[in-house]
């Protein structure tokens, strides 16, 4: 496979004006940082999450910093009731008509224990949020993404999504499944649509998930979510020349994940 290096020149201020970007898990960590960042570039953020208080804080911060008014989408991704999903999509379609980027960022870690001891209820919960939810949201929102000139779907994966490791249980397996689903989309969309599908492995990043996975680690020894912004913005920008159908590491190196 041909590896490539992405040009990570930051987009100009205001260049995301008139773009509608939906970010799952926008209440904390990388999703929160991305929402604040793209709003500063002029995008209208659709902040999806389960913690309304935390989403309101992101909403307020975007407005305080002069960004366009975002939307809060209260949605617990562990409950993918089709009726609620339809209502949500209809509300987005009515208000925004078009979606320019969908960022599948929300995830949970589950347990990090030997598979033999893994509780199947936890396993299902992890798969529901990390895998079923991106699949259901992609299917529901594809028509709105197709209305954009150059829509983007971004999957946040993990090193264990490419190469599962012992004791990473449902998290690794669900991310591996996510990467498989992204490859299917690349294959299915590359002749029929302009949508750019990408996978990112953000690598070690200072968030509550990282803290849960590595409680003894000094948080200052890993990069902050802000450090990922040049990469993530290039991958969701309709104006960048980032290739379609690639999987990227946090330093911008990427490889194709299908025929692109
Ligand atoms: N941080 C790292 O080192 C690292 C490394 C590799 C990959 N990643 C990936 O990067 C992405 C972001 O991770 P992060 O580190 O920023 O994690 P995080 O700080 O734990 O944030 C996860 C986000 O997902 C939301 N979420 C969880 N369950 C949800 C549900 N049922 N419904 C709706 N939202 C839900 C959380 O909401 P609440 O605030 O309500 O919990 C939060 O906003 C994930 O896909 C993760 O797998 C992270």
PDB file of C-alpha atoms and ligand atoms in Angstrom:
ATOM      1  CA  UNK A   1       0.000   0.000   0.000  1.00  0.00           C
ATOM      2  CA  UNK A   2       1.226   3.484  -0.781  1.00  0.00           C
ATOM      3  CA  UNK A   3       1.675   5.586   2.360  1.00  0.00           C
ATOM      4  CA  UNK A   4       1.189   9.334   2.026  1.00  0.00           C
ATOM      5  CA  UNK A   5       1.697  12.458   4.125  1.00  0.00           C
ATOM      6  CA  UNK A   6      -1.150  14.873   4.430  1.00  0.00           C
ATOM      7  CA  UNK A   7      -0.552  18.609   4.093  1.00  0.00           C
ATOM      8  CA  UNK A   8      -1.720  19.901   7.487  1.00  0.00           C
ATOM      9  CA  UNK A   9      -1.810  23.628   6.697  1.00  0.00           C
ATOM     10  CA  UNK A  10      -4.566  24.990   8.958  1.00  0.00           C
ATOM     11  CA  UNK A  11      -7.676  26.231   7.137  1.00  0.00           C
ATOM     12  CA  UNK A  12      -8.138  30.010   7.097  1.00  0.00           C
ATOM     13  CA  UNK A  13     -10.432  31.649   9.657  1.00  0.00           C
ATOM     14  CA  UNK A  14     -13.998  31.774   8.382  1.00  0.00           C
ATOM     15  CA  UNK A  15     -13.350  29.121   5.726  1.00  0.00           C
ATOM     16  CA  UNK A  16     -15.899  26.756   7.298  1.00  0.00           C
ATOM     17  CA  UNK A  17     -18.669  29.358   7.106  1.00  0.00           C
ATOM     18  CA  UNK A  18     -21.981  27.826   5.941  1.00  0.00           C
ATOM     19  CA  UNK A  19     -20.812  24.278   6.668  1.00  0.00           C
ATOM     20  CA  UNK A  20     -22.961  22.100   8.932  1.00  0.00           C
ATOM     21  CA  UNK A  21     -20.917  19.596  10.931  1.00  0.00           C
ATOM     22  CA  UNK A  22     -22.395  16.949  13.215  1.00  0.00           C
ATOM     23  CA  UNK A  23     -20.061  15.644  15.919  1.00  0.00           C
ATOM     24  CA  UNK A  24     -21.052  12.747  18.175  1.00  0.00           C
ATOM     25  CA  UNK A  25     -19.699  12.887  21.693  1.00  0.00           C
ATOM     26  CA  UNK A  26     -19.281  16.665  21.477  1.00  0.00           C
ATOM     27  CA  UNK A  27     -19.600  17.061  25.249  1.00  0.00           C
ATOM     28  CA  UNK A  28     -16.032  16.090  26.170  1.00  0.00           C
ATOM     29  CA  UNK A  29     -12.539  15.218  25.010  1.00  0.00           C
ATOM     30  CA  UNK A  30     -11.675  15.246  21.318  1.00  0.00           C
ATOM     31  CA  UNK A  31     -15.275  15.829  20.187  1.00  0.00           C
ATOM     32  CA  UNK A  32     -15.629  18.904  22.363  1.00  0.00           C
ATOM     33  CA  UNK A  33     -12.304  20.321  21.147  1.00  0.00           C
ATOM     34  CA  UNK A  34     -13.292  19.697  17.523  1.00  0.00           C
ATOM     35  CA  UNK A  35     -16.646  21.438  17.963  1.00  0.00           C
ATOM     36  CA  UNK A  36     -15.021  24.521  19.490  1.00  0.00           C
ATOM     37  CA  UNK A  37     -12.355  24.547  16.785  1.00  0.00           C
ATOM     38  CA  UNK A  38     -14.594  24.233  13.717  1.00  0.00           C
ATOM     39  CA  UNK A  39     -17.015  26.790  15.169  1.00  0.00           C
ATOM     40  CA  UNK A  40     -14.076  29.231  15.326  1.00  0.00           C
ATOM     41  CA  UNK A  41     -13.570  28.537  11.613  1.00  0.00           C
ATOM     42  CA  UNK A  42     -17.206  29.501  11.015  1.00  0.00           C
ATOM     43  CA  UNK A  43     -18.967  26.110  10.952  1.00  0.00           C
ATOM     44  CA  UNK A  44     -22.375  25.488  12.439  1.00  0.00           C
ATOM     45  CA  UNK A  45     -21.933  22.610  14.868  1.00  0.00           C
ATOM     46  CA  UNK A  46     -24.555  20.017  15.604  1.00  0.00           C
ATOM     47  CA  UNK A  47     -23.497  18.867  19.057  1.00  0.00           C
ATOM     48  CA  UNK A  48     -24.714  15.326  19.694  1.00  0.00           C
ATOM     49  CA  UNK A  49     -24.340  13.743  23.115  1.00  0.00           C
ATOM     50  CA  UNK A  50     -26.079  12.373  26.176  1.00  0.00           C
ATOM     51  CA  UNK A  51     -24.926  14.908  28.756  1.00  0.00           C
ATOM     52  CA  UNK A  52     -27.076  17.983  28.120  1.00  0.00           C
ATOM     53  CA  UNK A  53     -25.369  20.137  30.762  1.00  0.00           C
ATOM     54  CA  UNK A  54     -21.955  19.519  29.202  1.00  0.00           C
ATOM     55  CA  UNK A  55     -23.328  20.150  25.693  1.00  0.00           C
ATOM     56  CA  UNK A  56     -24.843  23.446  26.906  1.00  0.00           C
ATOM     57  CA  UNK A  57     -21.440  24.471  28.214  1.00  0.00           C
ATOM     58  CA  UNK A  58     -19.931  23.825  24.746  1.00  0.00           C
ATOM     59  CA  UNK A  59     -22.844  25.729  23.170  1.00  0.00           C
ATOM     60  CA  UNK A  60     -22.216  28.719  25.464  1.00  0.00           C
ATOM     61  CA  UNK A  61     -18.471  28.676  24.837  1.00  0.00           C
ATOM     62  CA  UNK A  62     -18.990  28.659  21.052  1.00  0.00           C
ATOM     63  CA  UNK A  63     -21.276  31.713  21.294  1.00  0.00           C
ATOM     64  CA  UNK A  64     -18.943  33.508  23.740  1.00  0.00           C
ATOM     65  CA  UNK A  65     -16.112  33.102  21.233  1.00  0.00           C
ATOM     66  CA  UNK A  66     -18.246  34.545  18.425  1.00  0.00           C
ATOM     67  CA  UNK A  67     -19.033  31.296  16.585  1.00  0.00           C
ATOM     68  CA  UNK A  68     -22.318  30.638  14.769  1.00  0.00           C
ATOM     69  CA  UNK A  69     -25.180  29.358  16.904  1.00  0.00           C
ATOM     70  CA  UNK A  70     -24.771  25.601  17.278  1.00  0.00           C
ATOM     71  CA  UNK A  71     -27.529  23.026  17.818  1.00  0.00           C
ATOM     72  CA  UNK A  72     -27.717  20.659  20.738  1.00  0.00           C
ATOM     73  CA  UNK A  73     -28.863  17.145  19.841  1.00  0.00           C
ATOM     74  CA  UNK A  74     -29.583  15.226  23.039  1.00  0.00           C
ATOM     75  CA  UNK A  75     -29.143  11.583  22.085  1.00  0.00           C
ATOM     76  CA  UNK A  76     -27.937   8.632  24.095  1.00  0.00           C
ATOM     77  CA  UNK A  77     -26.302   6.408  21.505  1.00  0.00           C
ATOM     78  CA  UNK A  78     -26.921   3.338  23.614  1.00  0.00           C
ATOM     79  CA  UNK A  79     -30.606   3.711  22.717  1.00  0.00           C
ATOM     80  CA  UNK A  80     -30.952   3.633  18.938  1.00  0.00           C
ATOM     81  CA  UNK A  81     -34.731   3.624  18.843  1.00  0.00           C
ATOM     82  CA  UNK A  82     -35.580   3.978  15.098  1.00  0.00           C
ATOM     83  CA  UNK A  83     -38.439   6.395  15.785  1.00  0.00           C
ATOM     84  CA  UNK A  84     -36.218   8.758  17.775  1.00  0.00           C
ATOM     85  CA  UNK A  85     -33.538   8.469  15.111  1.00  0.00           C
ATOM     86  CA  UNK A  86     -36.036   9.402  12.381  1.00  0.00           C
ATOM     87  CA  UNK A  87     -37.340  12.341  14.405  1.00  0.00           C
ATOM     88  CA  UNK A  88     -33.787  13.579  14.910  1.00  0.00           C
ATOM     89  CA  UNK A  89     -32.944  13.314  11.206  1.00  0.00           C
ATOM     90  CA  UNK A  90     -36.166  15.062  10.202  1.00  0.00           C
ATOM     91  CA  UNK A  91     -35.428  17.895  12.616  1.00  0.00           C
ATOM     92  CA  UNK A  92     -31.911  18.273  11.195  1.00  0.00           C
ATOM     93  CA  UNK A  93     -33.227  18.149   7.612  1.00  0.00           C
ATOM     94  CA  UNK A  94     -35.903  20.772   8.351  1.00  0.00           C
ATOM     95  CA  UNK A  95     -33.508  23.194   9.974  1.00  0.00           C
ATOM     96  CA  UNK A  96     -30.279  22.650   8.028  1.00  0.00           C
ATOM     97  CA  UNK A  97     -31.232  20.796   4.820  1.00  0.00           C
ATOM     98  CA  UNK A  98     -27.622  19.729   4.197  1.00  0.00           C
ATOM     99  CA  UNK A  99     -24.937  18.064   6.271  1.00  0.00           C
ATOM    100  CA  UNK A 100     -21.330  18.689   5.215  1.00  0.00           C
ATOM    101  CA  UNK A 101     -19.562  16.434   7.704  1.00  0.00           C
ATOM    102  CA  UNK A 102     -20.445  13.650  10.101  1.00  0.00           C
ATOM    103  CA  UNK A 103     -17.831  12.866  12.737  1.00  0.00           C
ATOM    104  CA  UNK A 104     -18.281   9.535  14.498  1.00  0.00           C
ATOM    105  CA  UNK A 105     -16.360  10.396  17.619  1.00  0.00           C
ATOM    106  CA  UNK A 106     -18.385   9.128  20.611  1.00  0.00           C
ATOM    107  CA  UNK A 107     -17.162   5.870  22.120  1.00  0.00           C
ATOM    108  CA  UNK A 108     -16.777   4.059  25.391  1.00  0.00           C
ATOM    109  CA  UNK A 109     -13.882   1.935  26.581  1.00  0.00           C
ATOM    110  CA  UNK A 110     -15.726  -0.907  28.307  1.00  0.00           C
ATOM    111  CA  UNK A 111     -13.592  -3.281  30.346  1.00  0.00           C
ATOM    112  CA  UNK A 112      -9.929  -4.070  29.822  1.00  0.00           C
ATOM    113  CA  UNK A 113      -9.841  -7.631  31.114  1.00  0.00           C
ATOM    114  CA  UNK A 114      -9.302 -11.142  29.732  1.00  0.00           C
ATOM    115  CA  UNK A 115     -11.997 -12.084  27.230  1.00  0.00           C
ATOM    116  CA  UNK A 116     -12.971 -15.111  29.317  1.00  0.00           C
ATOM    117  CA  UNK A 117     -14.151 -12.760  32.096  1.00  0.00           C
ATOM    118  CA  UNK A 118     -15.785 -10.165  29.869  1.00  0.00           C
ATOM    119  CA  UNK A 119     -19.461  -9.584  30.731  1.00  0.00           C
ATOM    120  CA  UNK A 120     -21.556  -9.939  27.598  1.00  0.00           C
ATOM    121  CA  UNK A 121     -23.873  -7.124  28.688  1.00  0.00           C
ATOM    122  CA  UNK A 122     -20.876  -4.744  28.688  1.00  0.00           C
ATOM    123  CA  UNK A 123     -19.716  -6.204  25.378  1.00  0.00           C
ATOM    124  CA  UNK A 124     -23.125  -5.417  23.788  1.00  0.00           C
ATOM    125  CA  UNK A 125     -23.190  -1.923  25.263  1.00  0.00           C
ATOM    126  CA  UNK A 126     -19.753  -1.132  23.826  1.00  0.00           C
ATOM    127  CA  UNK A 127     -20.767  -2.444  20.407  1.00  0.00           C
ATOM    128  CA  UNK A 128     -24.008  -0.475  20.512  1.00  0.00           C
ATOM    129  CA  UNK A 129     -22.264   2.856  21.102  1.00  0.00           C
ATOM    130  CA  UNK A 130     -19.002   2.287  19.210  1.00  0.00           C
ATOM    131  CA  UNK A 131     -20.295   0.361  16.182  1.00  0.00           C
ATOM    132  CA  UNK A 132     -24.111   0.154  15.860  1.00  0.00           C
ATOM    133  CA  UNK A 133     -24.528   3.894  16.442  1.00  0.00           C
ATOM    134  CA  UNK A 134     -22.115   4.992  13.661  1.00  0.00           C
ATOM    135  CA  UNK A 135     -23.805   2.514  11.295  1.00  0.00           C
ATOM    136  CA  UNK A 136     -27.324   3.726  12.140  1.00  0.00           C
ATOM    137  CA  UNK A 137     -26.376   7.417  12.018  1.00  0.00           C
ATOM    138  CA  UNK A 138     -24.546   6.990   8.717  1.00  0.00           C
ATOM    139  CA  UNK A 139     -27.548   5.296   7.127  1.00  0.00           C
ATOM    140  CA  UNK A 140     -29.961   7.901   8.478  1.00  0.00           C
ATOM    141  CA  UNK A 141     -27.825  10.918   7.549  1.00  0.00           C
ATOM    142  CA  UNK A 142     -26.433   9.789   4.184  1.00  0.00           C
ATOM    143  CA  UNK A 143     -29.192  11.581   2.220  1.00  0.00           C
ATOM    144  CA  UNK A 144     -28.271  14.898   3.903  1.00  0.00           C
ATOM    145  CA  UNK A 145     -24.544  14.297   3.304  1.00  0.00           C
ATOM    146  CA  UNK A 146     -25.274  13.581  -0.380  1.00  0.00           C
ATOM    147  CA  UNK A 147     -26.749  17.097  -0.643  1.00  0.00           C
ATOM    148  CA  UNK A 148     -23.362  18.611   0.167  1.00  0.00           C
ATOM    149  CA  UNK A 149     -20.967  19.253  -2.715  1.00  0.00           C
ATOM    150  CA  UNK A 150     -18.276  17.281  -0.943  1.00  0.00           C
ATOM    151  CA  UNK A 151     -19.514  15.708   2.269  1.00  0.00           C
ATOM    152  CA  UNK A 152     -17.218  13.965   4.714  1.00  0.00           C
ATOM    153  CA  UNK A 153     -17.634  11.037   7.081  1.00  0.00           C
ATOM    154  CA  UNK A 154     -14.899  10.679   9.668  1.00  0.00           C
ATOM    155  CA  UNK A 155     -14.525   7.619  11.883  1.00  0.00           C
ATOM    156  CA  UNK A 156     -12.450   7.943  15.041  1.00  0.00           C
ATOM    157  CA  UNK A 157     -10.759   4.610  15.502  1.00  0.00           C
ATOM    158  CA  UNK A 158      -7.769   3.477  17.514  1.00  0.00           C
ATOM    159  CA  UNK A 159      -4.527   1.554  17.107  1.00  0.00           C
ATOM    160  CA  UNK A 160      -6.451  -1.500  18.358  1.00  0.00           C
ATOM    161  CA  UNK A 161      -9.008  -0.964  15.590  1.00  0.00           C
ATOM    162  CA  UNK A 162      -6.323  -1.860  13.084  1.00  0.00           C
ATOM    163  CA  UNK A 163      -4.597  -4.493  15.195  1.00  0.00           C
ATOM    164  CA  UNK A 164      -6.644  -5.729  18.187  1.00  0.00           C
ATOM    165  CA  UNK A 165      -4.604  -6.448  21.316  1.00  0.00           C
ATOM    166  CA  UNK A 166      -5.099  -8.783  24.271  1.00  0.00           C
ATOM    167  CA  UNK A 167      -7.423  -7.522  27.040  1.00  0.00           C
ATOM    168  CA  UNK A 168      -8.887  -4.703  24.939  1.00  0.00           C
ATOM    169  CA  UNK A 169     -12.063  -6.782  24.519  1.00  0.00           C
ATOM    170  CA  UNK A 170     -15.132  -5.186  22.998  1.00  0.00           C
ATOM    171  CA  UNK A 171     -13.414  -1.822  22.471  1.00  0.00           C
ATOM    172  CA  UNK A 172     -10.797  -3.297  20.122  1.00  0.00           C
ATOM    173  CA  UNK A 173     -13.332  -5.549  18.408  1.00  0.00           C
ATOM    174  CA  UNK A 174     -15.826  -2.704  17.906  1.00  0.00           C
ATOM    175  CA  UNK A 175     -13.156  -0.401  16.452  1.00  0.00           C
ATOM    176  CA  UNK A 176     -12.019  -3.219  14.143  1.00  0.00           C
ATOM    177  CA  UNK A 177     -15.647  -3.534  13.018  1.00  0.00           C
ATOM    178  CA  UNK A 178     -15.828   0.245  12.519  1.00  0.00           C
ATOM    179  CA  UNK A 179     -12.783   0.109  10.260  1.00  0.00           C
ATOM    180  CA  UNK A 180     -14.403  -2.708   8.276  1.00  0.00           C
ATOM    181  CA  UNK A 181     -17.593  -0.684   7.899  1.00  0.00           C
ATOM    182  CA  UNK A 182     -15.609   2.365   6.748  1.00  0.00           C
ATOM    183  CA  UNK A 183     -13.923   0.207   4.088  1.00  0.00           C
ATOM    184  CA  UNK A 184     -17.314  -1.012   2.904  1.00  0.00           C
ATOM    185  CA  UNK A 185     -18.503   2.593   2.591  1.00  0.00           C
ATOM    186  CA  UNK A 186     -15.395   3.586   0.664  1.00  0.00           C
ATOM    187  CA  UNK A 187     -16.008   0.758  -1.800  1.00  0.00           C
ATOM    188  CA  UNK A 188     -19.703   1.511  -2.083  1.00  0.00           C
ATOM    189  CA  UNK A 189     -19.462   5.303  -2.402  1.00  0.00           C
ATOM    190  CA  UNK A 190     -16.360   5.843  -4.492  1.00  0.00           C
ATOM    191  CA  UNK A 191     -18.133   5.659  -7.850  1.00  0.00           C
ATOM    192  CA  UNK A 192     -21.474   7.052  -6.795  1.00  0.00           C
ATOM    193  CA  UNK A 193     -20.740  10.005  -4.558  1.00  0.00           C
ATOM    194  CA  UNK A 194     -18.270  12.764  -3.684  1.00  0.00           C
ATOM    195  CA  UNK A 195     -18.301  11.873  -0.005  1.00  0.00           C
ATOM    196  CA  UNK A 196     -14.863  11.557   1.561  1.00  0.00           C
ATOM    197  CA  UNK A 197     -14.726   8.668   4.046  1.00  0.00           C
ATOM    198  CA  UNK A 198     -11.720   8.658   6.382  1.00  0.00           C
ATOM    199  CA  UNK A 199     -10.530   6.814   9.446  1.00  0.00           C
ATOM    200  CA  UNK A 200      -8.307   8.456  12.060  1.00  0.00           C
ATOM    201  CA  UNK A 201      -6.320   6.856  14.821  1.00  0.00           C
ATOM    202  CA  UNK A 202      -5.910   9.837  17.172  1.00  0.00           C
ATOM    203  CA  UNK A 203      -3.319   8.026  19.271  1.00  0.00           C
ATOM    204  CA  UNK A 204      -2.682   8.805  22.936  1.00  0.00           C
ATOM    205  CA  UNK A 205      -4.634  11.987  23.725  1.00  0.00           C
ATOM    206  CA  UNK A 206      -5.312  13.673  27.065  1.00  0.00           C
ATOM    207  CA  UNK A 207      -8.990  12.906  27.742  1.00  0.00           C
ATOM    208  CA  UNK A 208     -11.086  11.047  30.295  1.00  0.00           C
ATOM    209  CA  UNK A 209     -11.015   7.922  28.142  1.00  0.00           C
ATOM    210  CA  UNK A 210      -7.209   7.944  28.124  1.00  0.00           C
ATOM    211  CA  UNK A 211      -7.227   8.477  31.893  1.00  0.00           C
ATOM    212  CA  UNK A 212      -9.519   5.465  32.325  1.00  0.00           C
ATOM    213  CA  UNK A 213      -7.282   3.300  30.122  1.00  0.00           C
ATOM    214  CA  UNK A 214      -3.993   4.433  31.697  1.00  0.00           C
ATOM    215  CA  UNK A 215      -4.783   5.725  35.226  1.00  0.00           C
ATOM    216  CA  UNK A 216      -1.136   5.829  36.330  1.00  0.00           C
ATOM    217  CA  UNK A 217       0.064   7.870  33.351  1.00  0.00           C
ATOM    218  CA  UNK A 218       1.138  11.487  33.773  1.00  0.00           C
ATOM    219  CA  UNK A 219      -1.504  13.321  31.655  1.00  0.00           C
ATOM    220  CA  UNK A 220       1.023  15.965  30.627  1.00  0.00           C
ATOM    221  CA  UNK A 221       3.054  13.252  28.862  1.00  0.00           C
ATOM    222  CA  UNK A 222       0.443  12.888  26.089  1.00  0.00           C
ATOM    223  CA  UNK A 223      -0.775  15.382  23.520  1.00  0.00           C
ATOM    224  CA  UNK A 224      -3.910  17.451  24.024  1.00  0.00           C
ATOM    225  CA  UNK A 225      -7.041  17.200  21.832  1.00  0.00           C
ATOM    226  CA  UNK A 226      -6.077  20.601  20.359  1.00  0.00           C
ATOM    227  CA  UNK A 227      -3.019  18.981  18.755  1.00  0.00           C
ATOM    228  CA  UNK A 228      -5.315  16.862  16.561  1.00  0.00           C
ATOM    229  CA  UNK A 229      -7.220  19.789  15.084  1.00  0.00           C
ATOM    230  CA  UNK A 230      -5.088  20.392  11.956  1.00  0.00           C
ATOM    231  CA  UNK A 231      -5.562  16.751  10.898  1.00  0.00           C
ATOM    232  CA  UNK A 232      -9.254  16.513  11.735  1.00  0.00           C
ATOM    233  CA  UNK A 233     -10.162  19.800  10.056  1.00  0.00           C
ATOM    234  CA  UNK A 234      -8.330  18.874   6.866  1.00  0.00           C
ATOM    235  CA  UNK A 235     -10.260  15.600   6.706  1.00  0.00           C
ATOM    236  CA  UNK A 236     -13.684  17.195   7.070  1.00  0.00           C
ATOM    237  CA  UNK A 237     -13.026  20.291   4.975  1.00  0.00           C
ATOM    238  CA  UNK A 238     -14.644  20.268   1.534  1.00  0.00           C
ATOM    239  CA  UNK A 239     -11.870  22.633   0.410  1.00  0.00           C
ATOM    240  CA  UNK A 240      -8.859  20.494   1.274  1.00  0.00           C
ATOM    241  CA  UNK A 241      -7.182  18.185  -1.200  1.00  0.00           C
ATOM    242  CA  UNK A 242      -7.069  15.309   1.310  1.00  0.00           C
ATOM    243  CA  UNK A 243      -7.556  12.026  -0.513  1.00  0.00           C
ATOM    244  CA  UNK A 244     -10.712   9.976  -0.103  1.00  0.00           C
ATOM    245  CA  UNK A 245     -10.787   6.551   1.485  1.00  0.00           C
ATOM    246  CA  UNK A 246      -7.696   6.728   3.690  1.00  0.00           C
ATOM    247  CA  UNK A 247      -6.773   5.807   7.250  1.00  0.00           C
ATOM    248  CA  UNK A 248      -4.601   8.370   9.028  1.00  0.00           C
ATOM    249  CA  UNK A 249      -2.349   8.392  12.047  1.00  0.00           C
ATOM    250  CA  UNK A 250      -2.265  11.522  14.190  1.00  0.00           C
ATOM    251  CA  UNK A 251       0.919  12.759  12.484  1.00  0.00           C
ATOM    252  CA  UNK A 252      -0.876  12.946   9.128  1.00  0.00           C
ATOM    253  CA  UNK A 253       0.565   9.800   7.551  1.00  0.00           C
ATOM    254  CA  UNK A 254      -2.092   7.785   5.803  1.00  0.00           C
ATOM    255  CA  UNK A 255      -2.730   4.724   3.700  1.00  0.00           C
ATOM    256  CA  UNK A 256      -5.626   3.845   1.401  1.00  0.00           C
ATOM    257  CA  UNK A 257      -8.365   1.657   2.842  1.00  0.00           C
ATOM    258  CA  UNK A 258      -9.889   0.709  -0.464  1.00  0.00           C
ATOM    259  CA  UNK A 259      -9.899   1.508  -4.153  1.00  0.00           C
ATOM    260  CA  UNK A 260     -10.087   5.306  -4.218  1.00  0.00           C
TER     261      UNK A 260
HETATM  262  N1  LIG B   1      -8.066   9.689  24.008  1.00  0.00           N
HETATM  263  C1  LIG B   1      -7.315   8.784  23.400  1.00  0.00           C
HETATM  264  O1  LIG B   1      -6.143   8.567  23.788  1.00  0.00           O
HETATM  265  C2  LIG B   1      -7.864   7.994  22.248  1.00  0.00           C
HETATM  266  C3  LIG B   1      -7.014   7.094  21.613  1.00  0.00           C
HETATM  267  C4  LIG B   1      -7.495   6.352  20.541  1.00  0.00           C
HETATM  268  C5  LIG B   1      -8.790   6.554  20.081  1.00  0.00           C
HETATM  269  N2  LIG B   1      -9.606   7.453  20.708  1.00  0.00           N
HETATM  270  C6  LIG B   1     -10.971   7.623  20.172  1.00  0.00           C
HETATM  271  O2  LIG B   1     -11.255   9.011  20.048  1.00  0.00           O
HETATM  272  C7  LIG B   1     -12.663   9.244  20.231  1.00  0.00           C
HETATM  273  C8  LIG B   1     -12.885  10.310  21.294  1.00  0.00           C
HETATM  274  O3  LIG B   1     -12.360   9.814  22.513  1.00  0.00           O
HETATM  275  P1  LIG B   1     -12.035  10.728  23.771  1.00  0.00           P
HETATM  276  O4  LIG B   1     -10.727  10.295  24.266  1.00  0.00           O
HETATM  277  O5  LIG B   1     -12.306  12.152  23.468  1.00  0.00           O
HETATM  278  O6  LIG B   1     -13.129  10.136  24.797  1.00  0.00           O
HETATM  279  P2  LIG B   1     -13.937  10.837  25.970  1.00  0.00           P
HETATM  280  O7  LIG B   1     -13.209  11.993  26.525  1.00  0.00           O
HETATM  281  O8  LIG B   1     -14.335   9.715  26.874  1.00  0.00           O
HETATM  282  O9  LIG B   1     -15.232  11.393  25.200  1.00  0.00           O
HETATM  283  C9  LIG B   1     -16.122  10.496  24.618  1.00  0.00           C
HETATM  284  C10 LIG B   1     -17.346  11.235  24.177  1.00  0.00           C
HETATM  285  O10 LIG B   1     -18.324  10.256  23.748  1.00  0.00           O
HETATM  286  C11 LIG B   1     -19.535  10.527  24.437  1.00  0.00           C
HETATM  287  N3  LIG B   1     -20.360   9.344  24.637  1.00  0.00           N
HETATM  288  C12 LIG B   1     -20.025   8.199  25.288  1.00  0.00           C
HETATM  289  N4  LIG B   1     -21.090   7.386  25.339  1.00  0.00           N
HETATM  290  C13 LIG B   1     -22.119   8.013  24.726  1.00  0.00           C
HETATM  291  C14 LIG B   1     -23.477   7.697  24.470  1.00  0.00           C
HETATM  292  N5  LIG B   1     -24.027   6.553  24.908  1.00  0.00           N
HETATM  293  N6  LIG B   1     -24.238   8.576  23.798  1.00  0.00           N
HETATM  294  C15 LIG B   1     -23.725   9.755  23.388  1.00  0.00           C
HETATM  295  N7  LIG B   1     -22.436  10.131  23.610  1.00  0.00           N
HETATM  296  C16 LIG B   1     -21.656   9.268  24.279  1.00  0.00           C
HETATM  297  C17 LIG B   1     -19.072  11.081  25.773  1.00  0.00           C
HETATM  298  O11 LIG B   1     -20.144  11.697  26.439  1.00  0.00           O
HETATM  299  P3  LIG B   1     -20.178  11.866  28.043  1.00  0.00           P
HETATM  300  O12 LIG B   1     -19.504  13.169  28.281  1.00  0.00           O
HETATM  301  O13 LIG B   1     -21.617  11.873  28.358  1.00  0.00           O
HETATM  302  O14 LIG B   1     -19.426  10.689  28.626  1.00  0.00           O
HETATM  303  C18 LIG B   1     -17.986  12.034  25.303  1.00  0.00           C
HETATM  304  O15 LIG B   1     -18.537  13.209  24.797  1.00  0.00           O
HETATM  305  C19 LIG B   1     -13.265   7.883  20.600  1.00  0.00           C
HETATM  306  O16 LIG B   1     -13.838   7.303  19.451  1.00  0.00           O
HETATM  307  C20 LIG B   1     -12.063   7.083  21.064  1.00  0.00           C
HETATM  308  O17 LIG B   1     -12.261   5.688  20.890  1.00  0.00           O
HETATM  309  C21 LIG B   1      -9.170   8.175  21.783  1.00  0.00           C
END
